[in-house]
Coordinates of C-alpha atoms in Angstrom, one line a residue:
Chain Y
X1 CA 104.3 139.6 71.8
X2 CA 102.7 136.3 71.7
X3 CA 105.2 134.9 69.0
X4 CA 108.1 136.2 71.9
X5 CA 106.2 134.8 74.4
X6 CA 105.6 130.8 72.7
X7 CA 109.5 130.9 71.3
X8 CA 110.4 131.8 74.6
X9 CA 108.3 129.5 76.1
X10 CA 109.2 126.7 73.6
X11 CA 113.3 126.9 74.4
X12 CA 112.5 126.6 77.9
X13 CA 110.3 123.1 76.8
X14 CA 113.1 122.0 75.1
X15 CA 115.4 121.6 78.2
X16 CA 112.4 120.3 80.2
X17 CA 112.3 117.2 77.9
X18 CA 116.1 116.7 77.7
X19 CA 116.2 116.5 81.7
X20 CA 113.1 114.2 81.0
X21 CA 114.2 112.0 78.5
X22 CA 118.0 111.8 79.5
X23 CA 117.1 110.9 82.9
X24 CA 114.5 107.7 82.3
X25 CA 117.5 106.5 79.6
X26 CA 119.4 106.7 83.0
X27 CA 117.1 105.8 86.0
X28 CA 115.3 103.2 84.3
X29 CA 118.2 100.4 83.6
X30 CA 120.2 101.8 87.0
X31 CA 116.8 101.5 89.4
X32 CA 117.1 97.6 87.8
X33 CA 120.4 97.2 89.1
X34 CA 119.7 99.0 92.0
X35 CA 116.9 96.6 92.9
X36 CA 119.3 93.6 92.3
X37 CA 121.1 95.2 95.4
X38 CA 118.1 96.0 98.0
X39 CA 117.2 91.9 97.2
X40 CA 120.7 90.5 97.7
X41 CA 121.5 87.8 99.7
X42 CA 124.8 89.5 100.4
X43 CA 123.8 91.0 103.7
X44 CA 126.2 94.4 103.5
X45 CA 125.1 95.3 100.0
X46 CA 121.0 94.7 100.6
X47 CA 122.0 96.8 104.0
X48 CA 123.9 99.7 102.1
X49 CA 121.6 99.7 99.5
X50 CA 118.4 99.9 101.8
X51 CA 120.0 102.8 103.8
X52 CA 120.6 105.1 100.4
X53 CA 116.9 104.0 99.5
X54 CA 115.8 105.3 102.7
X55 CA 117.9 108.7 102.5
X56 CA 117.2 109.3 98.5
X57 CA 112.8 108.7 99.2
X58 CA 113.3 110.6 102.6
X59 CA 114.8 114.2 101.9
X60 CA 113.3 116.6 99.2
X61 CA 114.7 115.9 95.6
X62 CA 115.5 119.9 95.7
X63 CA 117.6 119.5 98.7
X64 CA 119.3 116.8 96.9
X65 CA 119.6 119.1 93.5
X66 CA 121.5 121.4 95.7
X67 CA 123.9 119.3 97.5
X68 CA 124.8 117.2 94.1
X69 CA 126.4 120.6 92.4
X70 CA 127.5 122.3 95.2
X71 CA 128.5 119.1 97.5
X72 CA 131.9 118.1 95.5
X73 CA 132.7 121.8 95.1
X74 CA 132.8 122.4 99.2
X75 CA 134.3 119.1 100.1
X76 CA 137.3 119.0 97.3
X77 CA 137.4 122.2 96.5
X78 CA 137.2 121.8 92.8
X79 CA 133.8 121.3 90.3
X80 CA 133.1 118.4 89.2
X81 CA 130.2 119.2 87.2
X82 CA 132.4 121.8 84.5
X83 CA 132.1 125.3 84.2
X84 CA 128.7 127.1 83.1
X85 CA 125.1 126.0 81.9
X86 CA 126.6 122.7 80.5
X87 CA 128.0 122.1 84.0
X88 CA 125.3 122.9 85.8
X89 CA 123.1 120.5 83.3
X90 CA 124.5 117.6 84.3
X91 CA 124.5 118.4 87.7
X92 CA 120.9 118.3 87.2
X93 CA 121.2 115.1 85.3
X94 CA 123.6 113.3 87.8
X95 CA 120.7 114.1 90.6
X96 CA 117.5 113.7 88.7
X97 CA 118.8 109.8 87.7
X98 CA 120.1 108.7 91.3
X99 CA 116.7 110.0 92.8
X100 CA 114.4 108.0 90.3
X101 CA 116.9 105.6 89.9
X102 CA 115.9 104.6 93.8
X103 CA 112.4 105.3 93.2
X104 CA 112.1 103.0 90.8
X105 CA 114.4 100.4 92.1
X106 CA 111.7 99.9 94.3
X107 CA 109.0 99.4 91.7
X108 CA 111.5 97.0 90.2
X109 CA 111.5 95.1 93.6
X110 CA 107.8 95.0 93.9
X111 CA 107.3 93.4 90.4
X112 CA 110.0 91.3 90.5
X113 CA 108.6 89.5 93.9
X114 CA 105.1 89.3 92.7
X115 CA 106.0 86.6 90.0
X116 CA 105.0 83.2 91.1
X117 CA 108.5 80.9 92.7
X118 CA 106.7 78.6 90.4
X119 CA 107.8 80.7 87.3
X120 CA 111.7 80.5 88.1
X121 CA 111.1 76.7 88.7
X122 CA 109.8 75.9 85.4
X123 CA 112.9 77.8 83.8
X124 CA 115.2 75.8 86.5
X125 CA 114.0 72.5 85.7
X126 CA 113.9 73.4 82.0
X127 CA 117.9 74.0 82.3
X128 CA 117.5 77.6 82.2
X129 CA 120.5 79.7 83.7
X130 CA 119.3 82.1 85.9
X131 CA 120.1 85.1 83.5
X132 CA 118.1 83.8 81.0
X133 CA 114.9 82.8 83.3
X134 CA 115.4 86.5 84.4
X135 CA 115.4 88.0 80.8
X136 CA 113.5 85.4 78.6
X137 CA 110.9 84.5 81.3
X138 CA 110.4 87.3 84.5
X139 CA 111.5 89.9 82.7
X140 CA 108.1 91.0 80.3
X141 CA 105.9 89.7 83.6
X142 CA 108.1 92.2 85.4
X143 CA 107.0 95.5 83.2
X144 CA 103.3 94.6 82.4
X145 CA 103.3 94.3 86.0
X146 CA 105.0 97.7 87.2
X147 CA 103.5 99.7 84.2
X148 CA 101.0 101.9 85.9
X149 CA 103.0 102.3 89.3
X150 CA 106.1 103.2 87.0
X151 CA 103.4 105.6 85.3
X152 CA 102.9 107.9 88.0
X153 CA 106.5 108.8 88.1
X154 CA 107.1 109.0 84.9
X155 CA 104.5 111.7 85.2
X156 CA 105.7 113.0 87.9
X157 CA 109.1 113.2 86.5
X158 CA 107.8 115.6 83.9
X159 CA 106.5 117.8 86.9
X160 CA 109.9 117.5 88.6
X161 CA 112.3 119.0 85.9
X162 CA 110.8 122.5 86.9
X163 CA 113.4 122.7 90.2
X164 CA 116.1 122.3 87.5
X165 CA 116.3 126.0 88.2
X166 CA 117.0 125.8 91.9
X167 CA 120.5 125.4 90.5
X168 CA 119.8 128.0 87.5
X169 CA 119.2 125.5 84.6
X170 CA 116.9 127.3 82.4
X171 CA 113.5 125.2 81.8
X172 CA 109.9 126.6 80.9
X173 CA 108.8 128.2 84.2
X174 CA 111.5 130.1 84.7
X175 CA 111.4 131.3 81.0
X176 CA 107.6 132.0 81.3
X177 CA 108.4 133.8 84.8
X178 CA 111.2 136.1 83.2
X179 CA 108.2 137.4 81.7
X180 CA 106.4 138.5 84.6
X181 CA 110.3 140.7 85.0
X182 CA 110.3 141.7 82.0
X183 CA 107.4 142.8 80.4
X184 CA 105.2 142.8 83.5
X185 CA 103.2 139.8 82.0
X186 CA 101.9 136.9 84.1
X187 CA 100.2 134.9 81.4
X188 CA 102.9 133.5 80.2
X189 CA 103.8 131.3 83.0
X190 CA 99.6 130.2 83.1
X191 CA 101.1 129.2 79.3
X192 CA 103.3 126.6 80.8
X193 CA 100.9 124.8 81.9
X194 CA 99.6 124.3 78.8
X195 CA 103.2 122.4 77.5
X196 CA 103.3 120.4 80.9
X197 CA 99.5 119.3 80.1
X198 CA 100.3 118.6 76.4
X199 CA 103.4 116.5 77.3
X200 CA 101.7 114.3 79.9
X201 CA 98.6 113.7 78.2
X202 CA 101.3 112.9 75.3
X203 CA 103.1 110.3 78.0
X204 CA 100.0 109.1 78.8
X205 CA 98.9 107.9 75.1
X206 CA 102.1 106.3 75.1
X207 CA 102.2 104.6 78.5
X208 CA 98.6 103.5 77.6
X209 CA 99.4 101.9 74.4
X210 CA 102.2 100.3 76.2
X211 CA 99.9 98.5 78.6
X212 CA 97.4 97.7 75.8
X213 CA 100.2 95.8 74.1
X214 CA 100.7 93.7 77.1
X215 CA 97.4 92.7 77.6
X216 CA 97.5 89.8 75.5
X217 CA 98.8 87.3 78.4
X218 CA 97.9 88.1 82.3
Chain Q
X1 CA 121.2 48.3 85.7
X2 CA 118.5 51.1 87.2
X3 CA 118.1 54.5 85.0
X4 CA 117.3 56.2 88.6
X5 CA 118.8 55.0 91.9
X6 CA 117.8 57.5 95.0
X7 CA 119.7 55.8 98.5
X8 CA 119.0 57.5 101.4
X9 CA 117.7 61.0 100.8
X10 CA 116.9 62.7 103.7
X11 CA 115.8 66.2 103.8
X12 CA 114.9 69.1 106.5
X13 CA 113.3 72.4 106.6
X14 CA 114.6 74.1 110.2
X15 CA 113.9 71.6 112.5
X16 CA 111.3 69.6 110.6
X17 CA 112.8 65.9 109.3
X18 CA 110.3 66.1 106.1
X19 CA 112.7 63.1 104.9
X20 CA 114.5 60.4 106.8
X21 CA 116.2 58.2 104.4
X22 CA 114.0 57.0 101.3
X23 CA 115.4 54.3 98.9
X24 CA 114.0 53.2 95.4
X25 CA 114.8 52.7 92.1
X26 CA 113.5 52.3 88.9
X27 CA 114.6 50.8 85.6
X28 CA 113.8 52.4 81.9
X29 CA 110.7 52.6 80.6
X30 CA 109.2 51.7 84.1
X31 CA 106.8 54.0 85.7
X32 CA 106.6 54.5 89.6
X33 CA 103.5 56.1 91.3
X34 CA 104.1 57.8 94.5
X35 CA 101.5 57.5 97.0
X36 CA 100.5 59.2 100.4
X37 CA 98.9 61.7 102.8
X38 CA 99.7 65.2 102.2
X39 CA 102.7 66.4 104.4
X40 CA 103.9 63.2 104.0
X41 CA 107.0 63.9 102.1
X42 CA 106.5 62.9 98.8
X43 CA 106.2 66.0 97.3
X44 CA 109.9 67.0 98.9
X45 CA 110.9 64.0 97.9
X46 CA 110.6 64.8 93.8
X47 CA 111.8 67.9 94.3
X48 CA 115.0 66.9 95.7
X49 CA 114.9 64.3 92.3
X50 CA 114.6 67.7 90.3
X51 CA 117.6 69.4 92.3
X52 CA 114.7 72.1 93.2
X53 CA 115.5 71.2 96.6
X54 CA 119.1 70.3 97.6
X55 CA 118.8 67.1 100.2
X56 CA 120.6 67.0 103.0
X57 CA 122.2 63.4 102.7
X58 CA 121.9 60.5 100.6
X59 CA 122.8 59.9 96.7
X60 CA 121.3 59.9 93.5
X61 CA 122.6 58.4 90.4
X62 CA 121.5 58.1 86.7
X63 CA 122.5 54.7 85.1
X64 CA 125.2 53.6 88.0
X65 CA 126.8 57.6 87.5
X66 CA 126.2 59.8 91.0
X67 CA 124.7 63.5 89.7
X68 CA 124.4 64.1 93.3
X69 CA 125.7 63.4 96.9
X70 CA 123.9 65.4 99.7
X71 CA 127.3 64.8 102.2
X72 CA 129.4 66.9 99.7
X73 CA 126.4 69.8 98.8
X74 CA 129.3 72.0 97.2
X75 CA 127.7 71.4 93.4
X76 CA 128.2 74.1 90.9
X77 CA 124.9 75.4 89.7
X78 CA 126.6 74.9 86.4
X79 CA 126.6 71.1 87.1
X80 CA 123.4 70.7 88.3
X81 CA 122.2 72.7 85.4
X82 CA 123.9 69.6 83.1
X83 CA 122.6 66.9 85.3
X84 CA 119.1 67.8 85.8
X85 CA 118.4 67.7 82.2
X86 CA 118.3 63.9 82.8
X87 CA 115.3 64.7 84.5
X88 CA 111.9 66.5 83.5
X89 CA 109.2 68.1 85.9
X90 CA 105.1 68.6 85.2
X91 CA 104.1 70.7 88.1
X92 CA 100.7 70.5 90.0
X93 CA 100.4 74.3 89.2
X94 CA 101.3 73.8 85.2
X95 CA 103.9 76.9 85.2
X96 CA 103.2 77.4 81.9
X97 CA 105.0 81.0 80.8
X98 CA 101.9 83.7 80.0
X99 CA 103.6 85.9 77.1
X100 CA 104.6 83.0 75.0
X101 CA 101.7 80.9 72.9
X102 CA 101.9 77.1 73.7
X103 CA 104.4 76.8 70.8
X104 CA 107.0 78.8 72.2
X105 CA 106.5 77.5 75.4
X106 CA 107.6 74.0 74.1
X107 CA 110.3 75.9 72.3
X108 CA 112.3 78.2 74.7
X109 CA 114.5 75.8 76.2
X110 CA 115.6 73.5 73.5
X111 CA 116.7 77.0 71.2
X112 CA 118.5 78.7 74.4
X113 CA 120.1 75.5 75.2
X114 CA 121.3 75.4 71.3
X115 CA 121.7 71.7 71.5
X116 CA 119.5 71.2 68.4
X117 CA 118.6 73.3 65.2
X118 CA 116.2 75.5 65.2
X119 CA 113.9 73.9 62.4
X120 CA 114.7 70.6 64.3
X121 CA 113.1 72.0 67.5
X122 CA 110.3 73.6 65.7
X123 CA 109.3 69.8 64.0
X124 CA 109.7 68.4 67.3
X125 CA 107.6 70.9 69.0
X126 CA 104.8 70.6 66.9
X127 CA 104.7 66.7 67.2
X128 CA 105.1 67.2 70.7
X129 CA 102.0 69.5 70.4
X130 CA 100.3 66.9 68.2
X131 CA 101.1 63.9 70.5
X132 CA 99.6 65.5 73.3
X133 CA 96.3 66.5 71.1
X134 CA 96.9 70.3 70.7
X135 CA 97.9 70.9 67.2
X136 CA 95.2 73.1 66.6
X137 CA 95.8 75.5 69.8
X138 CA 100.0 75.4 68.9
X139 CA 99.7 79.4 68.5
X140 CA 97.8 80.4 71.5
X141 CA 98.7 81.5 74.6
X142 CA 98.1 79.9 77.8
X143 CA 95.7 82.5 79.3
X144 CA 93.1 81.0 75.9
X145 CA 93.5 77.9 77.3
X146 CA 91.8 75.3 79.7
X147 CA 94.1 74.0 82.9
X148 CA 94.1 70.7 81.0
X149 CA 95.2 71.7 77.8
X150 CA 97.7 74.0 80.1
X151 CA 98.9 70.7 81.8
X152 CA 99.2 68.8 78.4
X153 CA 101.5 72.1 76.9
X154 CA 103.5 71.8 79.9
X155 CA 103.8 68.0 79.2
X156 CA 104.9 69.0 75.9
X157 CA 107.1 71.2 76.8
X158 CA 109.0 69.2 79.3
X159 CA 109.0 66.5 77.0
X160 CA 111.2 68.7 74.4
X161 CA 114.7 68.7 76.5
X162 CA 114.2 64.7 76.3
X163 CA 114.9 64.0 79.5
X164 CA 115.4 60.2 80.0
X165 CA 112.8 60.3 83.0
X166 CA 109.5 62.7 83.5
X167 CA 108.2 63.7 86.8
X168 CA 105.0 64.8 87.9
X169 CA 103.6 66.6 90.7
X170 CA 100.6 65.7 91.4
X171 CA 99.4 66.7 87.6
X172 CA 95.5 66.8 88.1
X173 CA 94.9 68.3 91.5
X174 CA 94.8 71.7 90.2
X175 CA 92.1 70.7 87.5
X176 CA 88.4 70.3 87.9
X177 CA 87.6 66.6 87.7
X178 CA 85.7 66.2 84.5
X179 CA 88.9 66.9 82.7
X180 CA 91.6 64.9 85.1
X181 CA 90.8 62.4 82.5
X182 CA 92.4 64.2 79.2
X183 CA 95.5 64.7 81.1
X184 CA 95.6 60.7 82.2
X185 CA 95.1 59.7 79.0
X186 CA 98.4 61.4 77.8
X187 CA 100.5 60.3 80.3
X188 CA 98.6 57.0 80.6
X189 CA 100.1 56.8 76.4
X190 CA 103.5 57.8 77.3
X191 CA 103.8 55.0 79.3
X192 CA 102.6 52.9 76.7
X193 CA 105.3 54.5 74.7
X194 CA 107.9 53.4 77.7
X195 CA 108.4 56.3 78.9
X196 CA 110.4 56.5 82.4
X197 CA 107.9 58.5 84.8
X198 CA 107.8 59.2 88.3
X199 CA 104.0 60.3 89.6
X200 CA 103.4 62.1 92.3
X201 CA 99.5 61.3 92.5
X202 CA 96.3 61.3 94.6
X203 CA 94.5 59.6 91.8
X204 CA 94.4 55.9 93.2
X205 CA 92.6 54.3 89.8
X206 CA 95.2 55.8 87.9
X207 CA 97.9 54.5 89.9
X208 CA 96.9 51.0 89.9
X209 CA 96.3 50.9 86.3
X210 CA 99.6 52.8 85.0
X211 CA 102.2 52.3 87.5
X212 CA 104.6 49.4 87.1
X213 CA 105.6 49.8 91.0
X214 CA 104.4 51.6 94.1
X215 CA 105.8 53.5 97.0
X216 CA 104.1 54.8 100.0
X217 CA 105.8 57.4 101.9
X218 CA 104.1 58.6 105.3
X219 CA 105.5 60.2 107.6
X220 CA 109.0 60.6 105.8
X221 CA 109.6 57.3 104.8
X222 CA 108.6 54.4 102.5
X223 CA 105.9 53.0 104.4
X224 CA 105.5 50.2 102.0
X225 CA 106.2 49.6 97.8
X226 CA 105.5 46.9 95.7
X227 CA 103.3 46.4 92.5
X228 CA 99.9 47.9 92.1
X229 CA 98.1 44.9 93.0
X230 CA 100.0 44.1 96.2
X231 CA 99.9 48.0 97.0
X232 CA 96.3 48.0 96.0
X233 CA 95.0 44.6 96.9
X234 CA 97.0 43.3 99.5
X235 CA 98.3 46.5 101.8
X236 CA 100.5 44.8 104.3
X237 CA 100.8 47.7 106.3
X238 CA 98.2 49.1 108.7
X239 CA 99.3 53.3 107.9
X240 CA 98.4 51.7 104.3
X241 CA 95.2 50.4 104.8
X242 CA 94.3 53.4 107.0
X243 CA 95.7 55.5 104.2
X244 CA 93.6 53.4 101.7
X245 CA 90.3 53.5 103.7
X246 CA 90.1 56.9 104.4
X247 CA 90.3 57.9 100.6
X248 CA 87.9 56.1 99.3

């Protein structure tokens, strides 16, 4: 039973770190653009962009899970997402990187505004074009900067992917609750915890080796 | 024929005049000190030299060529990205960038501008480095370093775009006072070397000593220029010899 149980268990893992993984290769470089927006100087766009902030941070990412794959489907009448479990992934996908996206948009904002005015001069009077004073000179400030801040949600993303089955993707508590259907067995969704905890602490080595590697300039 | 020609800059922040019309010029391989009390405008006024402030009115020219005219402000930042390289800027707070080591400091701008080789920029990077007495700290970065080897790096590094005239912003006020004096020494050499400079300082030895020609700006204009020794010895002006009193 336990062999059932861990295979089981261990599918269910597997789509838990490809929501995970696909959605930081997505959220991390659109929450940068994103950012750009809420500091524009073009009025409208800092204005639109501060208004989705505000909506994405202020109603439940479930909600928003829920009205991503059903929302196109009631307005236009057809599915965007495709038909099936592959459909209803990238549903998941599509809402799990606009929500961090914003999240971390913000993050981006904070870091980017904490470097000195006195850093962008140097690269101005140096002849620097303002791409490459954003990418040769703010950019590494930027992410030693936002590293433990951008932490926590990374964490907390790993949390997240469990309402993934609000819209029926199957992930690892829903595989460990089958069980409880089943076979009448409740331990195996205690067993989750044990991935989640393995995978944190396993993001947390990383994201700490990360920060170590920074800490050779302040 | 001057290397810098500023005619009537003026300058305002909201409803504050910081600068109402300031003239002077300099010719190569001069240096100019700028002299005042703080909130004077002299500060404003190099910055609008290093285009990190556009002024309002007034022109600026670079051997008899205008690189900038404050009645038509409409400048690409392509263009002033070209011009300003004519000029180089030391900054009070050093500026220094904290993930590269003092070599790469020097080097960034000279290999993204790609105007030279890149063993070319590397020689003249570590003479740089060498000229200003830090070949043995080339490959550390500025956080290992004191604020006056900072400053001297940030010397160097300005020094690498060879611009044809160096600023400075008030170079030592950020450092403690027993080591103003390493920094003065290196610029007190470039200017033995003929270096154009213009010196934003509050160091009134220095200025008398180094400086070829004087201004005092209070209050948003030139209150009074001349020489060192007429500055220095002979203030004509009573703003100057209040000025001069109260700092000594």
């Amino acid at each position: 039973m336990f062999q059932t149980v861990m295979a089981e268990l261990t599918i269910g893992f597997g789509k838990t770190i490809e929501i995970f993984v696909l959605t930081l290769l997505g959220a991390l470089p659109l929450g940068l653009i994103i950012s750009f927006g809420s500091m524009s100087k073009f009025k409208p766009l800092k204005a639109v962009v501060r208004f989705m902030i505000w909506v994405i941070r202020g109603t439940p990412l479930m909600l928003q899970l829920i009205v991503v794959y059903y929302g196109p489907g009631l307005i236009f009448g057809t599915n965007i997402w495709g038909i099936g479990n592959e459909g209803r992934f990238v549903a998941v996908l599509a809402a799990f990187i606009i929500n961090y996206a914003f999240y971390f948009s913000e993050i981006y904002r904070g870091g980017i505004e904490s470097i000195p005015k006195g850093q962008y001069e140097a690269g101005q009077v140096l002849g620097l074009t303002k791409r490459q004073i954003f990418f040769n000179v703010v950019l590494l400030q930027v992410i030693k900067r936002i590293l433990p801040p951008m932490g926590n949600e990374i964490i907390t993303l790993v949390k997240d992917t469990s309402l993934a089955r609000v819209i029926a993707v199957y992930e690892v508590i829903w595989a460990g609750q089958n069980f409880i259907k089943s076979a009448g067995l409740i331990w195996p969704l205690f067993m989750t915890a044990v991935y989640y905890l393995a995978f944190t602490g396993l993001v947390q080595i990383v994201l700490g080796r990360i920060e170590k590697k920074l800490s050779y300039f302040n | 024929m001057s290397i810098l020609e500023v005619k009537g800059f003026t300058k305002s922040f909201g409803d504050v005049k910081v600068l109402k019309g300031v003239d002077f010029s300099i010719e190569e391989g001069e240096v100019l000190a700028i002299i005042g009390p703080s909130g004077g405008g002299k500060t404003t006024l190099l910055r609008c030299i290093n285009f990190l402030e556009r002024a309002d009115g007034g022109t600026l020219s670079i051997n008899d060529k205008v690189i900038y005219d404050g009645s038509c402000p409409s400048i690409s930042d392509a263009e002033i990205r070209e011009n300003r390289l004519h000029l180089g800027m030391v900054f009070q707070q050093f500026n220094l960038f904290p993930q590269y080591t003092a070599l790469e400091n020097v080097t960034l701008a000279p290999k993204l501008s790609r105007k030279w080789p890149e063993d070319e920029i590397l020689e003249r990077a570590k003479d740089l480095l060498a000229r200003v007495g830090l070949a043995d700290k080339m490959n550390n970065y500025p956080c290992e370093l004191s604020g006056g080897q900072q400053q001297r790096v940030a010397i160097a590094r300005a020094l690498a775009m060879q611009p044809d005239i160096l600023c400075f912003d008030e170079p030592t006020s950020s450092l403690d006072p027993e080591i103003t004096g390493e920094v003065l020494r290196v610029i007190k050499r470039l200017a033995e070397e003929n270096t154009t400079m213009v010196v934003v300082t509050h160091e009134m030895g220095f200025a008398r000593e180094v400086a070829d020609k004087v201004i005092f700006i209070d209050g948003g204009v030139i209150a009074e220029c001349g020489t060192p020794d007429e500055i220095f010895g002979n203030p004509k002006s009573e703003r100057l010899r209040d000025f001069l009193g109260s700092i000594r």
